[in-house]
mmCIF file of C-alpha atoms in Angstrom:
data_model
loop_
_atom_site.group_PDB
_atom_site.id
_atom_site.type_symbol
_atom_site.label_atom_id
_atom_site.label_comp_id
_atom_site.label_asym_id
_atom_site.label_seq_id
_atom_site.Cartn_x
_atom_site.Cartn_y
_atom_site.Cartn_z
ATOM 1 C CA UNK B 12 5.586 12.356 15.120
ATOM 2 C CA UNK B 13 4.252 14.053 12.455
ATOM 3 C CA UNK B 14 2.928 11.634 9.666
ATOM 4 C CA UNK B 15 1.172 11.068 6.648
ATOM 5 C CA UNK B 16 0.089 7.501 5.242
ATOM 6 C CA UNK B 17 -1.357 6.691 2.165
ATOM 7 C CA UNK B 18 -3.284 3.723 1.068
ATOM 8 C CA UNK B 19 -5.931 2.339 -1.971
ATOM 9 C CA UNK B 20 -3.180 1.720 -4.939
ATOM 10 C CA UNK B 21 -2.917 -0.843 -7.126
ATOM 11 C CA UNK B 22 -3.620 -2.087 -10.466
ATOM 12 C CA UNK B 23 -6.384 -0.879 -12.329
ATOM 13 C CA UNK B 24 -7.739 -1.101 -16.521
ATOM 14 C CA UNK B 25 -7.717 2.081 -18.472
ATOM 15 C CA UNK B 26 -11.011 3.834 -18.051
ATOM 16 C CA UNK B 27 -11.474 2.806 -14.188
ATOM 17 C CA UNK B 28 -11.474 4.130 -11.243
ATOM 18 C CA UNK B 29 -10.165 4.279 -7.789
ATOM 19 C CA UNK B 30 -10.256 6.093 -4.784
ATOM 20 C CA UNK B 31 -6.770 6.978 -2.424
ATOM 21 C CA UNK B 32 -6.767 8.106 1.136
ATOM 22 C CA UNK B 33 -4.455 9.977 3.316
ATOM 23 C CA UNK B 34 -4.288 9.333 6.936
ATOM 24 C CA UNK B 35 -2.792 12.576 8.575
ATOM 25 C CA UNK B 36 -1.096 12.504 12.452
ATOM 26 C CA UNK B 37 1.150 14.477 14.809
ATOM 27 C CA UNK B 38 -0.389 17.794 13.790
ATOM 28 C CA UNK B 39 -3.747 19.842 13.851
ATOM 29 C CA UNK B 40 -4.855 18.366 10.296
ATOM 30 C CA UNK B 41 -7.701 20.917 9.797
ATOM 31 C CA UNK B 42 -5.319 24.256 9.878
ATOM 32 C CA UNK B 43 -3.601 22.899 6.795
ATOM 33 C CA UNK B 44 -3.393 23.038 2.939
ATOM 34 C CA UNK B 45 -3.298 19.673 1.943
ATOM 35 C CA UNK B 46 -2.058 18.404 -2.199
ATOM 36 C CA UNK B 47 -1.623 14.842 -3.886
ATOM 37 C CA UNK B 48 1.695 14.682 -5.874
ATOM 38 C CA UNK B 49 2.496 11.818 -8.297
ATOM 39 C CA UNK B 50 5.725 10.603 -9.859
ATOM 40 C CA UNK B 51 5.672 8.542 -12.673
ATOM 41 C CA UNK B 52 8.536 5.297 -12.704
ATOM 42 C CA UNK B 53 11.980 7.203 -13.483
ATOM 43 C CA UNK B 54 10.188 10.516 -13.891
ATOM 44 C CA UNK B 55 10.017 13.799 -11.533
ATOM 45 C CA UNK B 56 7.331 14.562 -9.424
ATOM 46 C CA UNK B 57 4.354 15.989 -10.307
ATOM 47 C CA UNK B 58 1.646 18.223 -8.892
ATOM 48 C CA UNK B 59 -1.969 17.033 -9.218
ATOM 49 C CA UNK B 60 -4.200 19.136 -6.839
ATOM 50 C CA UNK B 61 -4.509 20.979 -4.078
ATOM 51 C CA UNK B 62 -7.588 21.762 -1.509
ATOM 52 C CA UNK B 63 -7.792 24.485 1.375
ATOM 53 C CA UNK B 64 -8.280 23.893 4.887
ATOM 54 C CA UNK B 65 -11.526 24.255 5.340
ATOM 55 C CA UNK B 66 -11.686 21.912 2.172
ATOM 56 C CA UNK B 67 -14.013 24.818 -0.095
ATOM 57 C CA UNK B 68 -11.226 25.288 -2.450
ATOM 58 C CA UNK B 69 -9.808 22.750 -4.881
ATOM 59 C CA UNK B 70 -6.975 23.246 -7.719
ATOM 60 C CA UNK B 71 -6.454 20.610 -10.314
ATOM 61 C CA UNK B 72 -3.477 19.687 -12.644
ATOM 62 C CA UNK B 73 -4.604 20.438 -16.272
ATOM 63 C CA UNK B 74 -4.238 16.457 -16.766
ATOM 64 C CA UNK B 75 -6.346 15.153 -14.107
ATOM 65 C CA UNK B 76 -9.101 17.949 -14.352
ATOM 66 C CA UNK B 77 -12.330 16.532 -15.044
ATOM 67 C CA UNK B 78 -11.187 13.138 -14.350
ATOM 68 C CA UNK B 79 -10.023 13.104 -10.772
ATOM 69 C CA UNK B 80 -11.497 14.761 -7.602
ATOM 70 C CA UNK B 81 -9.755 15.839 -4.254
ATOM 71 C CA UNK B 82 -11.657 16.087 -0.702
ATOM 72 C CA UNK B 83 -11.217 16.027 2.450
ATOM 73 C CA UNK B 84 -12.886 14.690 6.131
ATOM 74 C CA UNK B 85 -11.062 17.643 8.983
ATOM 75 C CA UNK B 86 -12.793 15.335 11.715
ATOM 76 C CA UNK B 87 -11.223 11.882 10.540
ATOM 77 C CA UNK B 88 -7.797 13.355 9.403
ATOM 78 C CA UNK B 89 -8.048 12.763 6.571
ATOM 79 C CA UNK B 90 -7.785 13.755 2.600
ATOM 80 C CA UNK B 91 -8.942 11.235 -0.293
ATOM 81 C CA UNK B 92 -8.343 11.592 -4.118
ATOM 82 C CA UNK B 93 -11.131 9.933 -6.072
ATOM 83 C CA UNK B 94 -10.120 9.100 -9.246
ATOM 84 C CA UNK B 95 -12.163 8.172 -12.295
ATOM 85 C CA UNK B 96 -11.848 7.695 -16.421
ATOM 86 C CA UNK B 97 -7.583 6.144 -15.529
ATOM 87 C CA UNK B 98 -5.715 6.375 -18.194
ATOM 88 C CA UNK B 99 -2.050 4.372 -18.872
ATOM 89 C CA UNK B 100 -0.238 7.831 -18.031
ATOM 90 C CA UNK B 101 -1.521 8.290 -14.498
ATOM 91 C CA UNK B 102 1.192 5.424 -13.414
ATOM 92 C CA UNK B 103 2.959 6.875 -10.523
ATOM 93 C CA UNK B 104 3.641 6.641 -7.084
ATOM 94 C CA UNK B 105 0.907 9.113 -5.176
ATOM 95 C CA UNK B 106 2.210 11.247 -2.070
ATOM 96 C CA UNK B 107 0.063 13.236 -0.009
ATOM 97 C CA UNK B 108 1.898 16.070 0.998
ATOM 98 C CA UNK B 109 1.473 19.285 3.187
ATOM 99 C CA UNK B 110 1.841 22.841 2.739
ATOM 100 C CA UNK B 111 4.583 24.115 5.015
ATOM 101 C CA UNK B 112 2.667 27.320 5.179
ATOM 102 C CA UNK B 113 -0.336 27.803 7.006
ATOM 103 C CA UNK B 114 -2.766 29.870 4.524
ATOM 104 C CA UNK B 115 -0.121 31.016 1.974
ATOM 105 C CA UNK B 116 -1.902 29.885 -1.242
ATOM 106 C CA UNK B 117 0.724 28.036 -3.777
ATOM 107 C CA UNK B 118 3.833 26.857 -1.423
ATOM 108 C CA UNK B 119 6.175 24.155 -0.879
ATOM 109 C CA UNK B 120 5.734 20.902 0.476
ATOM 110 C CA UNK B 121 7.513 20.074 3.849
ATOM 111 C CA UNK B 122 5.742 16.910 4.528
ATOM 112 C CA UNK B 123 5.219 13.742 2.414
ATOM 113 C CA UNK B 124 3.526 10.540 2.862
ATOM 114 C CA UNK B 125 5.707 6.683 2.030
ATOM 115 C CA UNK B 126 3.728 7.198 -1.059
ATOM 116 C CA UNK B 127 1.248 4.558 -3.178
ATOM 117 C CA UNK B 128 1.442 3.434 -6.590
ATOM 118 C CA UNK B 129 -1.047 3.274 -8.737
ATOM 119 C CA UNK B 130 -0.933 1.578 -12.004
ATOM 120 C CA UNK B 131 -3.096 1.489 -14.986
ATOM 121 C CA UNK B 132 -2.880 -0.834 -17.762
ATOM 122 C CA UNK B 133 -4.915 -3.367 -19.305
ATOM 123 C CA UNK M 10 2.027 25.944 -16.486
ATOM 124 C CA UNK M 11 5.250 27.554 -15.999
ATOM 125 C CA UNK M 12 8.235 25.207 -17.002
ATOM 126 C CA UNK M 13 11.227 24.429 -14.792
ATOM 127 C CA UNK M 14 14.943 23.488 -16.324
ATOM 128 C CA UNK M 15 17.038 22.173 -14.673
ATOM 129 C CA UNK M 16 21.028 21.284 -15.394
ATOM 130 C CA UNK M 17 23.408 19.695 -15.454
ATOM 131 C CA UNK M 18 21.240 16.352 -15.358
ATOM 132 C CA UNK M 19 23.601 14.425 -14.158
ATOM 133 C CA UNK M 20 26.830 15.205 -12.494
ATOM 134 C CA UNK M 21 29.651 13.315 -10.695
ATOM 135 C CA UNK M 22 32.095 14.512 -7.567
ATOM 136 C CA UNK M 23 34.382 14.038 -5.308
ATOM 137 C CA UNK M 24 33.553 13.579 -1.270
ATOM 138 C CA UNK M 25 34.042 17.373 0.047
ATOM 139 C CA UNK M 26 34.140 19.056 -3.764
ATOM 140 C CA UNK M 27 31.754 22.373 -4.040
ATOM 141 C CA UNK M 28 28.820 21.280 -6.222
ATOM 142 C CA UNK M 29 26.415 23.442 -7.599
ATOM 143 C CA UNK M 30 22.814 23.238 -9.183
ATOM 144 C CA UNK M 31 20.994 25.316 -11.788
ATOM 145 C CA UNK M 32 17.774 26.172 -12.026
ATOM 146 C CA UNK M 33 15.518 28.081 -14.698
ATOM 147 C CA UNK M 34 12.004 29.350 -14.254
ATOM 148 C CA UNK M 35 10.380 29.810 -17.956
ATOM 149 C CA UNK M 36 8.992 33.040 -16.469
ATOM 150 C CA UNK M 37 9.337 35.476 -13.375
ATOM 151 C CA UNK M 38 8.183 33.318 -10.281
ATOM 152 C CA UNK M 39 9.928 36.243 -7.572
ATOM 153 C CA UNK M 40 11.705 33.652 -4.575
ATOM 154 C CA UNK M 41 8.667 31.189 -5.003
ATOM 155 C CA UNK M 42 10.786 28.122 -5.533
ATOM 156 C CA UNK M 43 12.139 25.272 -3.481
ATOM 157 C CA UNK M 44 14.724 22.723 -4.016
ATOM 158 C CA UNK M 45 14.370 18.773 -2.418
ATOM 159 C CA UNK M 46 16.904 15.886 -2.157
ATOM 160 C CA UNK M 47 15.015 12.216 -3.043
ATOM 161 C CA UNK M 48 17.063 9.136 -2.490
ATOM 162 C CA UNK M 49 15.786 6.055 -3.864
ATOM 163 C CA UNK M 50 13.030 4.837 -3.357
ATOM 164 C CA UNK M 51 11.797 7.520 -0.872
ATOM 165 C CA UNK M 52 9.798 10.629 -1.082
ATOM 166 C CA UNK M 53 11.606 13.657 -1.654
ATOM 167 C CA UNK M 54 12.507 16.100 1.638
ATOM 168 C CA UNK M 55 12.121 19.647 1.344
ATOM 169 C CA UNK M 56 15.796 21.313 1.567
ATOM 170 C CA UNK M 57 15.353 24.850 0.849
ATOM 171 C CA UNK M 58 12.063 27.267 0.655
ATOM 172 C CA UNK M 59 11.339 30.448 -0.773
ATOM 173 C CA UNK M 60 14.997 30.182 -2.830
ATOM 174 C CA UNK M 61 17.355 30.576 -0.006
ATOM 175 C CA UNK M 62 15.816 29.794 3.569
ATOM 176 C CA UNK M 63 17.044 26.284 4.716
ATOM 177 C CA UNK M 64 14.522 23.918 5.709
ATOM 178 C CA UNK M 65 14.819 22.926 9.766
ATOM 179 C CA UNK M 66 17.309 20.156 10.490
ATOM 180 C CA UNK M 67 19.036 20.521 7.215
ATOM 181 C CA UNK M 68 22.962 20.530 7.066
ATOM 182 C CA UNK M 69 24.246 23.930 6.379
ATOM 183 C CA UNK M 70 26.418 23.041 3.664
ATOM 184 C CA UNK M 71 23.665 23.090 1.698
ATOM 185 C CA UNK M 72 22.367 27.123 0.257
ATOM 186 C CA UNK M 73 19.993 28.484 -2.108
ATOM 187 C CA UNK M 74 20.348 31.667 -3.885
ATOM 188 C CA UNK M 75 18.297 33.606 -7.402
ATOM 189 C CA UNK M 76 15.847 35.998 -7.506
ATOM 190 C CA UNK M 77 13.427 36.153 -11.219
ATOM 191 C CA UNK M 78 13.832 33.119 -13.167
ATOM 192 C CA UNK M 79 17.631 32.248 -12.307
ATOM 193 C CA UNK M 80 18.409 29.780 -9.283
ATOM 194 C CA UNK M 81 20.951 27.421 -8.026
ATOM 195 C CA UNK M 82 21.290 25.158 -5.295
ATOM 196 C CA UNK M 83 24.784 24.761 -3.798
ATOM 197 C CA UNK M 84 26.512 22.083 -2.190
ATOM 198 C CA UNK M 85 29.478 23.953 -0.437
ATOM 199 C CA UNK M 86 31.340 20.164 0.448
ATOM 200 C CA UNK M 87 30.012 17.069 -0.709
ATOM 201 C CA UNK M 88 29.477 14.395 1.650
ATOM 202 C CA UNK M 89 28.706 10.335 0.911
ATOM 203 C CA UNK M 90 24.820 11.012 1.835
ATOM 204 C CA UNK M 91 24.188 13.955 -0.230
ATOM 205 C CA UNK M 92 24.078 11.237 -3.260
ATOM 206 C CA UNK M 93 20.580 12.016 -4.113
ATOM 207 C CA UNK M 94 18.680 12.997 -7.034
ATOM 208 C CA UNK M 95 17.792 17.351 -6.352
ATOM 209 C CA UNK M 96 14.400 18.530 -7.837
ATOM 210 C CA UNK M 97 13.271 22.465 -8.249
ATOM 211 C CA UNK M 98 9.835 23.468 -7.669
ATOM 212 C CA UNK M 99 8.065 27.002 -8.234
ATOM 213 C CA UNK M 100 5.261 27.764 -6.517
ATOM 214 C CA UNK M 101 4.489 31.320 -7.813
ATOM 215 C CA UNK M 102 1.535 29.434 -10.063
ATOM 216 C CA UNK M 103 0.285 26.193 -9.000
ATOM 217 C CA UNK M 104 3.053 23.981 -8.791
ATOM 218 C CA UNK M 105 5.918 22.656 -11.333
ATOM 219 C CA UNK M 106 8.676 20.375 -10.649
ATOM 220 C CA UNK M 107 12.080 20.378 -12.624
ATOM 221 C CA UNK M 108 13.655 17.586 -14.390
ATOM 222 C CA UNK M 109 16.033 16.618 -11.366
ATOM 223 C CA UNK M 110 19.644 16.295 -11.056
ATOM 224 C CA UNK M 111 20.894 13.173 -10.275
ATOM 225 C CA UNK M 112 24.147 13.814 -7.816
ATOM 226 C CA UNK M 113 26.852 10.458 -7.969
ATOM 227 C CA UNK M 114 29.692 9.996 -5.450
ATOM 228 C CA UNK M 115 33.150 9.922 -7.523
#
């Protein structure tokens, strides 16, 4: 079965920092263009960044550049999003989600992870 | 970023009525834009791609049609489970999400 689970939210003060990860199974990981996606509470969703593959290229959201940073480990399956300086208005429920395109650059999303949320708030 | 509109917000029907979805692009995206169903409390699943190509394993009563910066997302007879909240997405440029419509079971 083709899966993605997420894990590493919770509750965190404004100006800290934490780290998400994205376990990825039931397909060959490494040939795919990976993204996080966030949705704040009653809000739609949100694109936050993106990375390649092979993992050299990265995109970022205008409101997490700078501030959050997306990698990933092909031989562990898995993609992380590190993410530093939190402010009040990156509340949301996280997905990792795939491209449904191998190597087509911007695309849509066929596969999404249960999600994790992440709140901020002192 | 290139803004999405979507309408009505809201809307209400009848088991087996037609029900249809607009969509606005704030610029030309081409077909770059998808449409996905999220019930509550669950991640949203990808219905249509590239404007009008249905997604494997979803019902055929659902259809996608627009070209440029006009879409909509059709419902050609609503049943009990399609009460859902429907999101647009381009991905011509990065990636923007619509507003959502929320879709309630008369």
């Amino acid at each position: 079965e083709v899966q993605l689970v997420e894990s590493g939210g919770g509750l965190e003060q404004p100006g800290g920092s934490l780290r998400l990860s994205c376990t990825a199974s039931g397909f060959t990981f490494s040939s795919y263009e990976m993204n996080w996606v966030r949705q704040p509470p009653g809000k739609g969703p949100e694109w936050v960044s993106y990375v390649s593959s092979g993992g050299d290229i990265t995109h970022y959201a205008d409101s997490v550049k700078g501030r959050f940073t997306i990698s990933r480990d092909n031989a562990k399956n898995s993609l992380i999003l590190q993410m530093s300086s939190l402010r009040d208005e990156d509340t949301a429920v996280y997905y990792c989600v795939r491209d449904a395109t191998l190597g087509a650059g911007p695309d849509a999303f066929d596969i999404w992870g249960q999600g994790t949320m992440v709140s901020v708030s002192s | 970023d290139i803004q999405m509109t979507q309408s009505p917000s809201s809307l209400s029907a009848s088991v087996g009525d037609r029900v249809t979805i607009t969509c606005r692009a704030g610029q030309i995206i081409a077909n770059w834009l998808a449409w996905y169903q999220q019930k509550s409390g669950k991640a949203p699943k990808l219905l249509i791609y590239k404007a009008s190509s249905l997604q494997s394993g979803v019902p055929s009563r659902f259809s996608g049609s627009g070209f440029g910066t006009e879409f909509t997302l059709t419902i050609s007879s609503l049943q009990p489970d399609d009460s859902a909240t429907y999101y647009c997405q381009q991905y011509n440029s990065y990636s923007t999400f619509g507003g959502g419509t929320k879709v309630e079971i008369k």
